[in-house]
Short mmCIF file of C-alpha atoms in Angstrom, two decimals:
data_model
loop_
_atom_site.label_atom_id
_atom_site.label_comp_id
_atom_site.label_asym_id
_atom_site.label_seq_id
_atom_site.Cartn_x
_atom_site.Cartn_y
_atom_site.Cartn_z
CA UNK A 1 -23.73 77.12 77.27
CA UNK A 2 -21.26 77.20 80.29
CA UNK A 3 -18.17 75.73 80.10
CA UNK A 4 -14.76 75.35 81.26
CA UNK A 5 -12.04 77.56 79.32
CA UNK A 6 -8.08 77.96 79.53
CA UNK A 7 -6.67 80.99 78.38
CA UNK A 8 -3.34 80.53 77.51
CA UNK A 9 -1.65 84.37 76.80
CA UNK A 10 1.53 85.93 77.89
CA UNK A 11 -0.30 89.40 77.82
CA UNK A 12 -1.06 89.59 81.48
CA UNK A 13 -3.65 92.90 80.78
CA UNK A 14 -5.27 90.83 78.15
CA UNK A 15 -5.52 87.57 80.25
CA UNK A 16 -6.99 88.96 83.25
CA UNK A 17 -9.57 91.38 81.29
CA UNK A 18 -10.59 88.27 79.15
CA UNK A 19 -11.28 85.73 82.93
CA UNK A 20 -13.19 88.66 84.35
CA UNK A 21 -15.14 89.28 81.07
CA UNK A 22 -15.66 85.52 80.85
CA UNK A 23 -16.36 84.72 84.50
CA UNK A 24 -19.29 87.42 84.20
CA UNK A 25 -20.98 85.14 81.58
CA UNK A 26 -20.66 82.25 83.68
CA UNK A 27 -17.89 80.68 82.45
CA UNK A 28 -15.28 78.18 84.56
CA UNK A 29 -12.15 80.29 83.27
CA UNK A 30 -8.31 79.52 84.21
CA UNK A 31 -5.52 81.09 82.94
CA UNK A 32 -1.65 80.03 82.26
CA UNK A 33 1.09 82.89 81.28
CA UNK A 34 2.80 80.76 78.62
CA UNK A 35 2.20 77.92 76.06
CA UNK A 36 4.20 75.53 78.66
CA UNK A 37 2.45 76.27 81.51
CA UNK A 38 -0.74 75.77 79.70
CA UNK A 39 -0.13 72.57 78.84
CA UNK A 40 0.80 71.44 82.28
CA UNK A 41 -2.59 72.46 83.10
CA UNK A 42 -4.12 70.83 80.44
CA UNK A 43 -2.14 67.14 81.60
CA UNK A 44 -4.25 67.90 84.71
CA UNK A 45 -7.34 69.30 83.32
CA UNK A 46 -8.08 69.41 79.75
CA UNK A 47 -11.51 71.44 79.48
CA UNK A 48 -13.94 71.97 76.85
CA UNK A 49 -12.03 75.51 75.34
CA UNK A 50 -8.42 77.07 75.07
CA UNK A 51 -7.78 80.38 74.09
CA UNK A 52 -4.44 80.82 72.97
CA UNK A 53 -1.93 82.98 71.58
CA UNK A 54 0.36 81.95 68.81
CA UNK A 55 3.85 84.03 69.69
CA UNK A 56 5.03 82.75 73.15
CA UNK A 57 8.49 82.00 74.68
CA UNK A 58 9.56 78.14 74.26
CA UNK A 59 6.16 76.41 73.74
CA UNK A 60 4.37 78.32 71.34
CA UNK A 61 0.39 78.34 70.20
CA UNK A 62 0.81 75.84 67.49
CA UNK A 63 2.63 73.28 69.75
CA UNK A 64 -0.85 73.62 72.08
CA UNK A 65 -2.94 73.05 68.84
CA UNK A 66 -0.58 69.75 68.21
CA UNK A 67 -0.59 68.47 72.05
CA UNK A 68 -4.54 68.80 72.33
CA UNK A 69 -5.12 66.98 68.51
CA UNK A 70 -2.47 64.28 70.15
CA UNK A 71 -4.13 64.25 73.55
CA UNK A 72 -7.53 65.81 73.73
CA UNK A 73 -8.62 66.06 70.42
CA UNK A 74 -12.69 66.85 71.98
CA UNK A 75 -10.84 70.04 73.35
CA UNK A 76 -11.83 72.88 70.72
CA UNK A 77 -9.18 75.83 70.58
CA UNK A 78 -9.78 79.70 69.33
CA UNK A 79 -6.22 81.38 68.55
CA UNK A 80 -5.83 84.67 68.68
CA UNK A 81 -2.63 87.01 67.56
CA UNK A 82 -1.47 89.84 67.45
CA UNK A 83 0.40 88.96 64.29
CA UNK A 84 -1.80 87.46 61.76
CA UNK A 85 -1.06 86.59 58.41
CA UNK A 86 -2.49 84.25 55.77
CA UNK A 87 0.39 81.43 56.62
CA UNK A 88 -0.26 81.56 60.59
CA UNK A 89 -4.08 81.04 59.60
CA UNK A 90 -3.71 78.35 57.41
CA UNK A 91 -1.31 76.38 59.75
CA UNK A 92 -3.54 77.06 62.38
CA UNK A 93 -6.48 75.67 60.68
CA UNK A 94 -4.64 72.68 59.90
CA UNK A 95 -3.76 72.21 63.30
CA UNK A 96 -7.11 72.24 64.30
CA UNK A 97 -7.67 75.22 65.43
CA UNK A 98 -11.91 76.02 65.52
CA UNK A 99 -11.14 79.75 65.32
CA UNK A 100 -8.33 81.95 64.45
CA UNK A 101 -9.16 86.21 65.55
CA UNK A 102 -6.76 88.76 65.46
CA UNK A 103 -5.93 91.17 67.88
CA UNK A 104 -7.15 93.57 68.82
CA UNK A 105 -10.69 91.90 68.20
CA UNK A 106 -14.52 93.42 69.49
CA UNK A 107 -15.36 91.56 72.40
CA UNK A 108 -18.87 90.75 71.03
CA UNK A 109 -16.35 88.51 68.43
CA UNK A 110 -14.69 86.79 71.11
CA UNK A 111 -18.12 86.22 72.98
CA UNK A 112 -19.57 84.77 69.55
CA UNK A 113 -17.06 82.65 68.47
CA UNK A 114 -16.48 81.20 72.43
CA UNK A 115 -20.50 80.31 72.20
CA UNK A 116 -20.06 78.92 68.62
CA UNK A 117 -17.29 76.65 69.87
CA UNK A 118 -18.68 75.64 73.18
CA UNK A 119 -21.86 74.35 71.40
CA UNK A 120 -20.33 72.35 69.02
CA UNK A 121 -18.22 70.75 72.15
CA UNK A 122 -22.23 69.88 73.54
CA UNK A 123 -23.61 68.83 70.33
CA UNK A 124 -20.03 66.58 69.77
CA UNK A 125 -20.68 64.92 73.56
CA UNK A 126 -24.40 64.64 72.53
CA UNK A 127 -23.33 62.78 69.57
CA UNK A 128 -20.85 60.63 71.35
CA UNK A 129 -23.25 59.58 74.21
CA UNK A 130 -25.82 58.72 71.33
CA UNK A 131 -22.90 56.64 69.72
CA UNK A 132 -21.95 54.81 72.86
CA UNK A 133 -25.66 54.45 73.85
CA UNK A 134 -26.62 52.85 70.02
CA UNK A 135 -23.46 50.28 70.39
CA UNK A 136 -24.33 48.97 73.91
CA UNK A 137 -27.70 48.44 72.30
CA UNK A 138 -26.61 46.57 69.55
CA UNK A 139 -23.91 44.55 71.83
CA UNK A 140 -26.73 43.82 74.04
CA UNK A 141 -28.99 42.84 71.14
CA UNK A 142 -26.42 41.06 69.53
CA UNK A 143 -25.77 39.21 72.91
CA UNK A 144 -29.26 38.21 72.89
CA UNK A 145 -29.78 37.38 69.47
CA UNK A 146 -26.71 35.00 69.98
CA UNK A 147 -28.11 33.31 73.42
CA UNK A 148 -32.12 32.85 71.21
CA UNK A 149 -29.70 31.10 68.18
CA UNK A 150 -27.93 29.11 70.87
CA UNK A 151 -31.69 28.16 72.35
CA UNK A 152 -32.68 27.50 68.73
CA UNK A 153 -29.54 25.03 67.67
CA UNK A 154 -30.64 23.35 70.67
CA UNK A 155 -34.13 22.96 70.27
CA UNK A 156 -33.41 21.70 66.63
CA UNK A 157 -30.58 19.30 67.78
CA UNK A 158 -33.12 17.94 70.69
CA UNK A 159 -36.42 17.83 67.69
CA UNK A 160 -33.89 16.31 65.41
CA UNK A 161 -32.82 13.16 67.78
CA UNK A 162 -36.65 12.69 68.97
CA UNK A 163 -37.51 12.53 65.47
CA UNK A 164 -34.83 9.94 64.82
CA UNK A 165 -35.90 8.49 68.47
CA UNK A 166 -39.73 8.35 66.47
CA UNK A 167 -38.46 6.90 63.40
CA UNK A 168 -36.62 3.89 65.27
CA UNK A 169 -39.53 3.02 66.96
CA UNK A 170 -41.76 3.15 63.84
CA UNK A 171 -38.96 0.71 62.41
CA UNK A 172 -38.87 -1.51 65.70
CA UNK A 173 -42.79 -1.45 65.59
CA UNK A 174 -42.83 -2.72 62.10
CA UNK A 175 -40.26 -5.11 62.72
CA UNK A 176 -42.65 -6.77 65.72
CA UNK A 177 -45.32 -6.85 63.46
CA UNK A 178 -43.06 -8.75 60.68
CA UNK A 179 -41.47 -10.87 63.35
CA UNK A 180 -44.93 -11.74 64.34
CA UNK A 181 -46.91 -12.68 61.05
CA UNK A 182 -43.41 -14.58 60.39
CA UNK A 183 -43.47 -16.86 63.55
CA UNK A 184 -47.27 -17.79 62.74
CA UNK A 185 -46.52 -18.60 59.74
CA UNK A 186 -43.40 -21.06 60.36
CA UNK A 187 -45.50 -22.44 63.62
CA UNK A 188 -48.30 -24.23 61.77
CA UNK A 189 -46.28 -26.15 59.38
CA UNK A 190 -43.12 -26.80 62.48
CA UNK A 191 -45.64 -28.52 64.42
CA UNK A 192 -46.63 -30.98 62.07
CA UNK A 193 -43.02 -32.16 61.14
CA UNK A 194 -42.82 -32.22 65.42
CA UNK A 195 -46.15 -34.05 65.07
CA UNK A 196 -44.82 -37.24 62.36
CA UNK A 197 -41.87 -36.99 63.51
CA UNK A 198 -43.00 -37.82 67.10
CA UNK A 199 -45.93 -40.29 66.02
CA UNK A 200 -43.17 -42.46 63.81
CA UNK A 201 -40.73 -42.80 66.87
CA UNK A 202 -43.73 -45.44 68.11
CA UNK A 203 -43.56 -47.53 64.96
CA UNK A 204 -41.82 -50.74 66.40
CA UNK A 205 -40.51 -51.54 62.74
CA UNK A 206 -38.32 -48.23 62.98
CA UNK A 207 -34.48 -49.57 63.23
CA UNK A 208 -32.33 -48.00 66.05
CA UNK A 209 -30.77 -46.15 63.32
CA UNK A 210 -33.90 -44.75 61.84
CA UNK A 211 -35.52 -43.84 65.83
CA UNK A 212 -32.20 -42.20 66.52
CA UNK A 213 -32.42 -39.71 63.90
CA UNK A 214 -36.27 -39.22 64.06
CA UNK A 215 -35.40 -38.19 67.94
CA UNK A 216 -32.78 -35.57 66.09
CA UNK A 217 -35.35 -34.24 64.26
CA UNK A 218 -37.77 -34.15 67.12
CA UNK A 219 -34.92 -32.02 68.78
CA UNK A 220 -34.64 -29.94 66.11
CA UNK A 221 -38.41 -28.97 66.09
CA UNK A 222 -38.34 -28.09 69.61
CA UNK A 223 -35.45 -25.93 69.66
CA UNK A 224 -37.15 -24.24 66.64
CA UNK A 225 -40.45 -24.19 68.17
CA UNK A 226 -38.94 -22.28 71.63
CA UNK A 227 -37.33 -19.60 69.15
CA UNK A 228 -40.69 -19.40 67.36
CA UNK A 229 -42.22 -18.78 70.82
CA UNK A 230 -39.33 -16.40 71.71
CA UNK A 231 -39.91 -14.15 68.97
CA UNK A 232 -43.73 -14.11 69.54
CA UNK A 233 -42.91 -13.18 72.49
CA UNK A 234 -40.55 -10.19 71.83
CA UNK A 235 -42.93 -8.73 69.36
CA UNK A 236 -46.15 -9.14 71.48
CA UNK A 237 -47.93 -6.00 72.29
CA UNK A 238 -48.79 -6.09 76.39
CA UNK A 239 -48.58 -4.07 79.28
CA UNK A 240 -45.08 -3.90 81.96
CA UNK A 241 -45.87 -5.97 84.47
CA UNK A 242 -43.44 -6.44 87.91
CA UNK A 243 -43.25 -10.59 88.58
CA UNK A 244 -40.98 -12.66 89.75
CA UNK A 245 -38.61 -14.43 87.38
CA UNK A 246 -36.09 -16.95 86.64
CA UNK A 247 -32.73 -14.54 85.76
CA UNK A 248 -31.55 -17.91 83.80
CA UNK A 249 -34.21 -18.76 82.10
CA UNK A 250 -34.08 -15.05 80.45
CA UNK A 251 -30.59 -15.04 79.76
CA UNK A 252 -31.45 -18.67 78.27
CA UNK A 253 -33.89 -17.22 76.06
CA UNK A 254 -31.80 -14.43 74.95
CA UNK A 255 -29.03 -16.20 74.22
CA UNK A 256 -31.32 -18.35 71.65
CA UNK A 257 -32.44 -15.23 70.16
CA UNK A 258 -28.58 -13.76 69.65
CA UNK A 259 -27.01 -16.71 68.99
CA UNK A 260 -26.44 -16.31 65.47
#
């Protein structure tokens, strides 16, 4: 696959022979002289591939391995040397180097292990894009899982106060009901002590004394009676109507139901 490759190699002959040879197959190629020059270029432009050398001046090819596995560890990197030896492999390896090819080395190698590389720097992004693509689908699933349990609490909180809403007025409709058989029961037997209680107030042989307290008792009976009538009233079943009303009379005849 085409790609974009530094070649970092104080062998001028080599460098330039390796960018043509490269550029042929369609490659992006630059080039630096020296391991510090290449990475200034790689601060501006990291790429997908170095090529370097290991034996430079001041910044050698194992310094580029550890600035790209600091920096641009997606960068792959193929050394090659002119001066190999089983410890300069190993430490290159453990560098991170994707390749290590001595010079001088068939240029079918070089072609080989640069394809090699740069498709495992395509697969890699591959991989990464279907990484970043899987979390944003699980942040925005997650997102909307979160909003459906935030629809759900409320739906239960709202199903959970209209059943408590229902059970109150089961318990308010069986209180009218109670309230109701109550007050006809304590109406039949109120009006008949209001009835003798009344009818012996006209007995002339009743002492002052005796028709004083009979009119207590009278009182009595009425104020029970009107808080009979009160709660019949409260507990009736019937239709809102709009009438005009006495404001005092119904604050009266609250008060008489509260005021205990």
């Amino acid at each position: 696959m085409p790609g974009k490759i530094l070649i970092i190699e104080d062998e001028k002959r080599l460098r330039t022979n390796l960018k043509l040879l490269l550029t042929s197959e369609g490659y992006t190629v630059a080039t630096a002289a020296d391991g510090e020059e290449g990475l200034a270029y790689l601060q501006q432009e990291p790429g997908d591939l170095v090529i370097t050398d290991i034996m430079m001046g001041e910044v050698n090819g194992f310094q580029v391995l550890e600035y790209i596995a600091k920096h641009t560890p997606e960068t792959l990197v193929i050394v090659i040397t002119g001066f190999a030896s089983t410890e300069s492999v190993v430490e290159a390896l453990r560098k991170g180097a994707y390749d290590y090819i001595a010079k001088p080395f068939e240029i079918e190698m070089i072609l080989i292990s640069i394809e090699r590389a740069l498709e495992r720097v395509r697969m890699q992004r591959e991989l990464k894009g279907y990484v970043e693509a899987l979390e944003q689908r699980v942040a925005e699933r997650t997102r909307d899982l979160a909003a459906t349990n935030a629809k759900l609490h409320a739906s239960l909180e709202e199903l959970q106060a209209t059943q408590e809403h229902l059970i109150q007025t089961e318990k308010l409709s069986a209180l009218g009901e109670l309230i109701s058989g109550f007050a006809h029961e304590v109406n039949n037997p109120l009006s008949t002590v209001l009835g003798y209680a009344e009818l012996l107030t006209t007995f002339e042989e009743c002492s002052s004394e005796v028709h004083s307290i009979l009119e207590k008792v009278c009182q009595e009976a009425m104020r029970c009676h009107r808080i009979v009538q009160n709660l019949l009233s409260f507990a009736r079943k019937r239709k809102p109507t709009k009438d005009y009303i006495d404001i005092t009379t119904i604050c009266r005849k609250t008060l008489d139901l509260l005021v205990y």
